[in-house]
Coordinates of C-alpha atoms in Angstrom, one line a residue:
Chain A
M1 CA 44.3 259.8 -8.8
S2 CA 43.7 260.8 -12.4
L3 CA 44.6 258.3 -15.1
C4 CA 44.2 258.5 -18.9
I5 CA 42.2 255.6 -19.9
L6 CA 44.0 255.5 -23.2
D7 CA 47.3 254.7 -21.5
I8 CA 46.8 251.0 -21.8
P9 CA 45.6 250.8 -25.5
V10 CA 48.4 253.2 -26.4
L11 CA 50.9 250.9 -24.7
V12 CA 49.5 247.9 -26.4
L13 CA 49.8 249.7 -29.8
I14 CA 53.3 250.9 -29.1
G15 CA 54.4 247.5 -28.0
F16 CA 53.0 246.0 -31.2
V17 CA 54.6 248.5 -33.4
I18 CA 58.0 248.3 -31.8
A19 CA 58.0 244.5 -31.9
C20 CA 56.9 244.6 -35.6
L21 CA 59.7 247.0 -36.5
Y22 CA 62.2 245.0 -34.5
A23 CA 61.1 241.7 -36.2
K24 CA 61.1 243.2 -39.7
M25 CA 64.0 245.7 -39.6
W26 CA 66.1 246.1 -36.5
R27 CA 66.8 242.7 -35.1
W28 CA 69.6 242.0 -37.5
D29 CA 71.7 245.1 -37.0
Y30 CA 70.5 246.3 -33.5
P31 CA 69.7 243.1 -31.5
D32 CA 69.4 245.0 -28.2
I33 CA 67.2 247.9 -29.4
Y34 CA 64.0 246.2 -28.4
V35 CA 65.0 246.1 -24.7
A36 CA 66.2 249.7 -24.8
L37 CA 63.0 251.0 -26.5
S38 CA 60.6 249.1 -24.4
T39 CA 62.3 250.2 -21.2
A40 CA 62.2 253.8 -22.4
V41 CA 58.6 253.7 -23.3
I42 CA 57.6 252.1 -20.0
A43 CA 59.7 254.7 -18.2
V44 CA 58.0 257.6 -19.9
F45 CA 54.5 256.2 -19.1
W46 CA 55.5 255.6 -15.4
L47 CA 57.1 259.0 -15.1
N48 CA 53.9 260.5 -16.5
A49 CA 51.8 258.6 -14.0
V50 CA 54.0 259.6 -11.0
L51 CA 54.1 263.2 -12.0
C52 CA 50.3 263.2 -12.4
A53 CA 49.9 261.5 -9.0
F54 CA 51.8 264.3 -7.3
D55 CA 49.9 267.0 -9.3
V56 CA 53.1 268.1 -11.0
I57 CA 51.4 267.9 -14.4
E58 CA 47.9 267.2 -15.6
P59 CA 47.3 263.8 -17.1
W60 CA 47.1 263.9 -20.9
G61 CA 43.6 263.9 -22.4
V62 CA 42.1 266.0 -19.6
G63 CA 38.4 266.5 -20.1
W64 CA 38.2 263.7 -22.6
V65 CA 39.6 260.4 -21.6
T66 CA 40.8 260.8 -18.0
T67 CA 39.2 259.1 -15.0
E68 CA 39.6 259.2 -11.3
V69 CA 40.8 256.0 -9.7
N70 CA 41.4 254.9 -6.1
G71 CA 45.1 255.2 -5.3
W72 CA 45.8 251.5 -4.7
I73 CA 43.9 250.5 -7.8
A74 CA 45.7 253.1 -9.7
L75 CA 49.0 251.8 -8.4
F76 CA 48.1 248.3 -9.5
I77 CA 47.1 249.6 -13.0
V78 CA 50.3 251.6 -13.4
L79 CA 52.5 248.7 -12.3
A80 CA 50.8 246.5 -14.9
Y81 CA 51.8 248.8 -17.8
P82 CA 54.8 246.5 -18.8
R83 CA 52.4 243.6 -19.1
W84 CA 50.1 245.5 -21.5
F85 CA 53.1 246.6 -23.5
G86 CA 54.3 243.0 -23.6
W87 CA 50.9 241.8 -24.7
G88 CA 50.9 244.1 -27.7
A89 CA 54.5 243.0 -28.5
E90 CA 53.5 239.3 -28.3
R91 CA 50.8 239.9 -31.0
A92 CA 53.5 241.1 -33.3
R93 CA 55.7 238.1 -32.4
V94 CA 52.9 235.7 -33.3
L95 CA 52.7 237.3 -36.7
F96 CA 56.4 237.8 -37.4
G97 CA 58.3 235.3 -35.2
R98 CA 60.2 235.5 -31.9
A99 CA 63.7 234.8 -33.1
P100 CA 65.9 235.4 -36.2
D101 CA 65.2 231.9 -37.4
Q102 CA 61.4 232.4 -37.2
G103 CA 58.9 234.1 -39.5
G104 CA 55.7 233.9 -37.5
L105 CA 52.3 232.9 -38.8
L106 CA 52.9 235.1 -41.9
W107 CA 56.0 233.1 -42.9
P108 CA 54.3 230.8 -45.4
F109 CA 52.7 233.7 -47.2
S110 CA 55.8 235.3 -48.5
L111 CA 58.0 234.2 -51.3
E112 CA 61.3 235.5 -50.0
E113 CA 63.1 233.6 -47.2
K114 CA 64.4 236.3 -44.8
T115 CA 64.7 234.1 -41.7
R116 CA 68.0 232.6 -40.6
P117 CA 68.7 228.8 -40.7
F118 CA 68.0 226.8 -37.5
R119 CA 70.9 226.4 -35.2
S120 CA 71.5 222.8 -34.1
A121 CA 70.3 222.3 -30.6
W122 CA 73.0 219.7 -30.1
H123 CA 75.0 217.3 -32.2
A124 CA 75.5 213.8 -31.0
G125 CA 75.3 212.0 -34.2
T126 CA 78.3 210.1 -35.5
E127 CA 76.9 208.6 -38.7
E128 CA 77.6 210.2 -42.0
E129 CA 75.1 212.9 -42.9
Chain B
M1 CA 70.4 180.8 -52.4
E2 CA 70.7 184.6 -52.3
K3 CA 67.7 186.4 -53.7
R4 CA 68.2 189.3 -56.1
A5 CA 66.2 192.5 -56.3
L6 CA 66.1 195.5 -58.5
V7 CA 65.4 198.9 -56.9
T8 CA 64.6 201.9 -58.9
G9 CA 64.9 205.4 -57.6
A10 CA 67.8 204.0 -55.5
N11 CA 69.4 207.4 -54.8
G12 CA 66.2 209.0 -53.5
F13 CA 65.0 209.0 -49.9
T14 CA 62.9 205.9 -49.9
G15 CA 65.1 204.2 -52.5
T16 CA 68.2 204.4 -50.3
H17 CA 66.3 202.9 -47.4
M18 CA 65.0 200.1 -49.6
V19 CA 68.5 199.3 -50.8
E20 CA 69.8 199.3 -47.2
Y21 CA 67.0 197.1 -45.9
L22 CA 67.3 194.5 -48.7
F23 CA 71.1 194.4 -48.2
S24 CA 70.6 193.9 -44.4
Q25 CA 68.2 191.0 -45.2
G26 CA 70.9 189.3 -47.3
W27 CA 69.5 190.2 -50.8
E28 CA 71.7 190.9 -53.7
V29 CA 70.6 194.4 -54.8
V30 CA 70.9 195.9 -58.2
A31 CA 70.2 199.6 -57.9
T32 CA 69.3 202.1 -60.5
D33 CA 68.6 205.8 -60.8
I34 CA 69.0 208.6 -63.3
R35 CA 72.0 210.9 -63.3
R36 CA 71.9 214.0 -61.1
E37 CA 72.0 216.2 -64.2
E38 CA 69.1 214.5 -65.8
R39 CA 67.2 214.6 -62.6
G40 CA 67.7 218.4 -62.5
S41 CA 65.5 218.7 -65.6
Y42 CA 62.5 217.4 -63.6
Y43 CA 63.0 219.0 -60.2
C44 CA 63.2 222.8 -60.0
E45 CA 65.4 222.7 -56.9
E46 CA 67.3 220.3 -54.8
G47 CA 68.3 220.1 -51.1
K48 CA 66.5 220.6 -47.9
L49 CA 62.7 221.1 -48.4
H50 CA 63.0 219.4 -51.8
P51 CA 63.1 215.8 -52.8
S52 CA 66.7 214.7 -52.3
Y53 CA 69.2 212.8 -54.4
F54 CA 71.8 211.0 -52.4
E55 CA 74.5 210.6 -55.0
G56 CA 76.7 207.6 -54.4
Y57 CA 74.7 206.4 -51.5
S58 CA 73.3 203.2 -53.1
Q59 CA 76.4 202.6 -55.1
R60 CA 78.2 201.9 -51.8
I61 CA 75.7 199.3 -50.7
A62 CA 74.3 197.7 -53.8
S63 CA 76.2 194.9 -55.5
R64 CA 75.6 196.7 -58.8
F65 CA 74.5 200.2 -59.8
V66 CA 73.2 200.9 -63.2
T67 CA 72.4 204.4 -64.4
A68 CA 69.1 204.3 -66.3
D69 CA 66.3 206.6 -67.3
L70 CA 62.8 205.2 -67.0
T71 CA 61.6 207.4 -69.8
D72 CA 64.2 205.9 -72.1
K73 CA 63.4 202.3 -72.9
E74 CA 66.8 201.5 -74.3
S75 CA 68.5 202.5 -71.1
L76 CA 66.5 199.9 -69.2
L77 CA 67.7 197.0 -71.2
P78 CA 71.0 196.5 -69.3
L79 CA 69.0 196.2 -66.1
F80 CA 67.3 193.1 -67.3
D81 CA 70.3 191.1 -68.3
R82 CA 69.6 188.9 -65.2
Q83 CA 66.6 187.5 -63.4
Y84 CA 65.1 189.2 -60.4
D85 CA 63.1 187.7 -57.5
A86 CA 61.6 191.1 -57.0
V87 CA 61.5 194.5 -58.6
F88 CA 60.9 197.4 -56.2
H89 CA 59.7 200.3 -58.3
V90 CA 60.3 203.2 -55.9
A91 CA 61.3 205.8 -58.5
S92 CA 58.8 208.5 -59.1
L93 CA 58.7 212.2 -59.8
Y94 CA 57.4 213.2 -56.4
D95 CA 57.1 217.0 -56.6
Y96 CA 53.9 218.9 -56.1
F97 CA 55.3 221.8 -58.0
A98 CA 55.9 219.7 -61.2
Q99 CA 53.7 220.1 -64.2
W100 CA 51.5 217.4 -65.7
D101 CA 53.7 216.6 -68.8
E102 CA 56.7 215.8 -66.6
L103 CA 54.6 213.9 -64.1
H104 CA 53.1 211.8 -66.8
K105 CA 56.4 211.2 -68.5
V106 CA 58.1 209.8 -65.5
N107 CA 55.3 208.4 -63.4
V108 CA 53.1 206.9 -66.1
T109 CA 55.3 206.4 -69.2
G110 CA 58.3 205.5 -67.2
A111 CA 56.5 203.0 -65.1
R112 CA 55.0 201.4 -68.2
N113 CA 58.4 201.1 -69.8
L114 CA 59.8 199.3 -66.7
G115 CA 56.7 197.2 -66.3
E116 CA 56.8 196.1 -69.9
A117 CA 60.4 195.1 -69.6
A118 CA 59.8 193.3 -66.4
A119 CA 56.8 191.4 -67.9
E120 CA 58.8 190.5 -70.9
K121 CA 61.8 189.2 -69.0
G122 CA 59.8 187.7 -66.2
V123 CA 60.3 188.7 -62.6
G124 CA 59.3 187.1 -59.3
R125 CA 57.3 190.1 -58.1
F126 CA 56.8 193.7 -59.1
I127 CA 56.2 196.0 -56.2
L128 CA 54.8 199.3 -57.3
W129 CA 55.0 202.4 -55.1
S130 CA 51.7 204.3 -55.3
T131 CA 50.3 206.7 -52.8
E132 CA 47.3 207.1 -50.5
G133 CA 46.6 210.3 -52.4
V134 CA 45.0 208.3 -55.2
Y135 CA 41.9 208.0 -53.1
G136 CA 41.3 211.7 -52.6
E137 CA 38.4 212.7 -50.5
Q138 CA 35.8 210.0 -49.9
D139 CA 32.5 209.9 -48.1
D140 CA 33.3 206.8 -46.0
F141 CA 36.0 206.4 -43.4
A142 CA 38.4 204.7 -42.9
I143 CA 39.3 204.4 -46.6
D144 CA 40.3 200.9 -47.6
E145 CA 41.9 199.5 -50.7
D146 CA 38.6 199.0 -52.5
A147 CA 37.7 202.7 -52.4
P148 CA 37.5 204.4 -55.9
H149 CA 40.2 206.7 -57.0
N150 CA 39.5 210.4 -56.8
P151 CA 42.9 212.2 -56.7
T152 CA 42.9 215.9 -56.1
N153 CA 46.2 217.1 -57.4
L154 CA 48.5 216.5 -60.4
Y155 CA 50.9 214.3 -58.6
C156 CA 48.2 212.0 -57.2
K157 CA 46.5 212.0 -60.6
S158 CA 49.7 210.8 -62.2
K159 CA 50.0 208.0 -59.6
A160 CA 46.4 206.9 -60.2
A161 CA 47.1 206.8 -63.9
Q162 CA 50.3 204.9 -63.2
E163 CA 48.3 202.3 -61.3
E164 CA 45.8 201.9 -64.1
V165 CA 48.7 201.2 -66.6
M166 CA 50.3 198.7 -64.3
W167 CA 47.1 196.9 -63.5
E168 CA 46.6 196.6 -67.3
L169 CA 50.0 195.0 -67.6
H170 CA 49.1 192.7 -64.7
A171 CA 45.9 191.6 -66.4
E172 CA 47.2 191.5 -70.0
R173 CA 50.9 190.6 -69.7
G174 CA 50.9 188.7 -66.5
L175 CA 53.1 191.2 -64.6
P176 CA 53.1 189.8 -61.0
L177 CA 52.1 193.1 -59.5
T178 CA 51.6 194.2 -55.9
V179 CA 50.8 197.8 -55.2
V180 CA 51.8 199.5 -52.0
R181 CA 50.0 202.8 -51.2
P182 CA 52.0 204.5 -48.5
G183 CA 50.8 207.5 -46.5
P184 CA 53.2 210.5 -46.3
I185 CA 56.6 209.0 -45.6
Y186 CA 59.2 210.3 -43.1
G187 CA 62.4 209.0 -41.5
P188 CA 66.1 209.7 -41.5
R189 CA 67.2 211.7 -44.6
H190 CA 63.6 212.7 -45.4
T191 CA 63.3 216.3 -46.7
Y192 CA 60.0 216.7 -48.5
G193 CA 56.5 216.3 -47.3
V194 CA 56.1 215.6 -43.5
Y195 CA 59.3 217.6 -43.0
H196 CA 57.5 220.7 -44.4
I197 CA 55.0 220.4 -41.5
L198 CA 57.7 220.3 -38.9
Y199 CA 59.8 223.0 -40.6
A200 CA 56.8 225.3 -41.0
L201 CA 55.8 224.9 -37.3
E202 CA 59.4 225.8 -36.3
K203 CA 59.5 228.8 -38.6
M204 CA 56.1 230.1 -37.5
G205 CA 56.9 229.7 -33.8
T206 CA 53.3 229.7 -32.7
G207 CA 51.2 226.6 -32.9
V208 CA 47.5 226.4 -33.5
A209 CA 45.8 223.0 -32.9
I210 CA 42.3 223.0 -34.4
S211 CA 39.8 220.9 -32.6
L212 CA 36.8 220.4 -35.0
F213 CA 33.3 219.7 -34.0
P214 CA 31.0 217.8 -34.6
K215 CA 33.7 215.2 -33.6
K216 CA 32.9 213.0 -36.6
H217 CA 34.8 215.5 -38.7
A218 CA 37.9 215.4 -36.6
L219 CA 40.8 215.3 -39.1
T220 CA 43.4 212.6 -38.9
F221 CA 47.1 212.4 -39.8
P222 CA 48.1 209.6 -42.1
S223 CA 51.9 208.8 -42.2
V224 CA 54.4 206.0 -42.3
H225 CA 57.9 205.6 -41.1
V226 CA 60.2 204.7 -44.0
T227 CA 61.4 201.6 -42.0
D228 CA 57.9 200.3 -41.8
L229 CA 57.4 200.9 -45.5
T230 CA 60.5 199.1 -46.7
R231 CA 59.7 196.2 -44.3
A232 CA 56.2 196.0 -45.6
A233 CA 57.3 196.1 -49.2
L234 CA 59.7 193.2 -48.7
Y235 CA 57.2 191.3 -46.6
L236 CA 54.6 191.6 -49.4
A237 CA 57.1 190.7 -52.1
E238 CA 57.7 187.4 -50.3
R239 CA 54.0 186.4 -49.9
D240 CA 52.2 184.7 -52.8
E241 CA 48.8 185.9 -51.7
A242 CA 49.9 189.5 -52.1
E243 CA 50.2 189.2 -55.9
G244 CA 47.5 191.1 -57.7
E245 CA 46.7 193.0 -54.5
A246 CA 47.0 196.6 -53.3
Y247 CA 47.8 197.5 -49.7
N248 CA 47.6 200.7 -47.7
V249 CA 50.9 201.0 -45.8
L250 CA 50.6 203.5 -43.0
S251 CA 50.7 203.7 -39.2
D252 CA 47.4 204.0 -37.4
C253 CA 45.8 207.4 -38.2
V254 CA 45.8 209.5 -35.1
P255 CA 43.5 212.6 -34.6
Q256 CA 45.3 215.6 -36.1
V257 CA 44.6 217.8 -33.1
E258 CA 46.3 215.2 -30.8
L259 CA 49.2 214.9 -33.2
M260 CA 49.7 218.6 -33.5
E261 CA 49.8 219.0 -29.7
F262 CA 52.4 216.2 -29.6
L263 CA 54.5 217.9 -32.3
F264 CA 54.4 221.3 -30.4
G265 CA 55.8 219.5 -27.4
A266 CA 58.3 217.4 -29.4
L267 CA 59.6 220.5 -31.2
G268 CA 59.8 222.4 -27.9
M269 CA 57.3 225.1 -28.9
E270 CA 56.4 227.1 -25.9
R271 CA 53.4 228.9 -27.3
W272 CA 50.4 227.1 -28.9
V273 CA 46.7 227.3 -28.6
R274 CA 43.9 224.8 -29.1
V275 CA 41.0 226.4 -31.0
P276 CA 37.6 224.7 -31.3
I277 CA 36.0 225.4 -34.7
W278 CA 32.7 224.3 -36.2
W279 CA 33.4 222.1 -39.3
P280 CA 31.6 224.3 -41.9
L281 CA 33.4 227.3 -40.6
Y282 CA 36.8 225.5 -40.8
K283 CA 36.0 224.4 -44.4
A284 CA 35.3 228.0 -45.3
G285 CA 38.4 229.3 -43.7
A286 CA 40.6 226.5 -45.1
N287 CA 39.2 227.3 -48.6
I288 CA 40.1 230.9 -48.2
G289 CA 43.6 229.9 -47.1
L290 CA 43.8 227.6 -50.1
K291 CA 42.9 230.4 -52.4
L292 CA 45.6 232.6 -50.9
V293 CA 48.2 229.8 -51.3
R294 CA 47.1 229.3 -55.0
R295 CA 47.5 232.9 -55.6
L296 CA 50.9 232.8 -54.1
D297 CA 51.8 229.8 -56.2
R298 CA 50.8 231.7 -59.4
R299 CA 53.0 234.7 -58.3
A300 CA 55.8 232.3 -57.6
R301 CA 55.6 230.6 -61.0
A302 CA 55.5 234.0 -62.7
K303 CA 58.7 235.0 -60.8
G304 CA 60.3 231.7 -61.5
V305 CA 60.6 230.8 -57.8
R306 CA 59.0 228.2 -55.6
P307 CA 56.6 229.0 -52.8
K308 CA 57.5 227.8 -49.3
I309 CA 54.5 225.5 -49.2
D310 CA 53.1 223.7 -52.2
V311 CA 49.4 224.0 -52.9
P312 CA 48.6 220.3 -52.5
M313 CA 50.1 220.3 -49.0
V314 CA 47.5 222.9 -48.0
E315 CA 44.8 221.0 -49.9
Y316 CA 45.4 218.1 -47.6
I317 CA 44.4 220.0 -44.6
T318 CA 41.1 221.1 -46.2
H319 CA 40.0 217.5 -46.6
H320 CA 39.2 214.7 -44.2
Y321 CA 41.5 211.7 -44.9
E322 CA 41.5 208.6 -42.8
F323 CA 42.9 205.4 -44.2
S324 CA 42.7 201.8 -43.0
N325 CA 45.8 199.6 -42.7
Q326 CA 43.7 196.6 -41.6
K327 CA 44.3 194.6 -44.8
L328 CA 48.1 194.7 -44.3
K329 CA 47.7 193.9 -40.6
D330 CA 45.5 191.0 -41.5
T331 CA 48.4 189.4 -43.3
G332 CA 50.3 189.3 -40.1
F333 CA 52.5 192.3 -40.7
E334 CA 53.4 194.1 -37.5
F335 CA 54.4 197.8 -37.6
T336 CA 57.4 199.0 -35.7
Y337 CA 55.8 202.4 -35.5
Q338 CA 52.1 201.6 -35.2
D339 CA 51.6 204.9 -33.4
P340 CA 53.3 207.5 -35.6
R341 CA 54.2 209.6 -32.6
K342 CA 57.0 207.1 -31.8
G343 CA 58.5 207.4 -35.2
L344 CA 58.0 211.2 -35.4
W345 CA 59.8 211.6 -32.1
E346 CA 62.8 209.7 -33.4
Y347 CA 62.7 211.7 -36.7
I348 CA 62.5 215.0 -34.9
T349 CA 65.4 214.0 -32.8
W350 CA 67.3 213.1 -35.9
C351 CA 66.5 216.5 -37.5
K352 CA 67.4 218.5 -34.4
D353 CA 70.7 216.7 -34.1
R354 CA 71.5 218.1 -37.5
G355 CA 70.1 221.6 -37.1
W356 CA 67.3 220.8 -39.5
L357 CA 64.7 221.8 -37.0

């Protein structure tokens, strides 16, 4: 089966960019958009792989970055696409934070506070604060 | 007979704890602090992540509260219309963002004013709050009370200068001085210093525990729970042999990498890594980080805002600090929180209860 060897780096990059945009811009107004976009991206890459496997279309990058892979190994590689996408997204979360109350490793290096306050995990205290 | 104490900085974090502890031990407490409005001229901001002012807190506990400004000698006179068995000089401008003139005015001139008044009127003991920061970076570890002073930032320089002035008063005017040098203090109501570390870890969301080699350069984490500090202060105030002496007051220093891993767990951080780094490489990286933070500090000052982390806080992680608390232990004092992890666990729980972390 033919696979484009750039599929994985591109997925990592797209995962990183989408997670960056989500952390910096979208998570406030569109909290569900990350799931929607990531599902769509993975679906496109999987659809492309399936169509290539059944010779409906040629894999992108023919003659340049495609490679022939044994069917079962190819299946394993294609099923692992979400993991690579997630790996790229995780790099962005390390930099920009995972939740609205986090700013990631870059948090100390900005002057503006854009993160939200922490939410109390519980409140058991009775003393005056 | 009930003993009487004067506590300065009584509306601050440590001051409120000192007043509470003295009261619980049956002392009559006279508390003093400046007005909130006057305090605002020294501190650029107030609230979480800044030194706090708990207005009215000590007034409710102390038998008498007197508003006074250390920098105004006249305002101190009403404080000394009675005798004190001990004066706990907790008050200080503890702000890494403050400029030298303000630091000197409060920490040096203010302390001299109070010390002179105390020496003139006669007090049983004068306990001065200094800091471990007066030692700066040293060649030998663990640093004990005889180490020379080599402070690295303006606040610590002001505290070193404050100590010099007070030791002069001790030698020349007979001020019965005992100096406590606490490590970074934490505990309920704490908002500036150790809290920054915990807050920054939560905000960053990813932990990096740096394991340094060769092992002799392994950084340690000095700290003290406010309860231990107030207990030690009173303990020393009541011991004759402590007069004319200085004491490091801090829990046992634990390796920073172990402490960080403990904090990641205590804060519930799911993602953290332990990175081994060669000491010279770490120093080089830390100095680059320090330069970035200094640049950020300049930008912040130009904009009239405050950076999230003050430069000296970053300076602390570029140096190897390890202090000895053996002299205090040798007097028979027992820490409640000898291992700081116990105290930090309680403090983190306290913060989480309030949504501070």
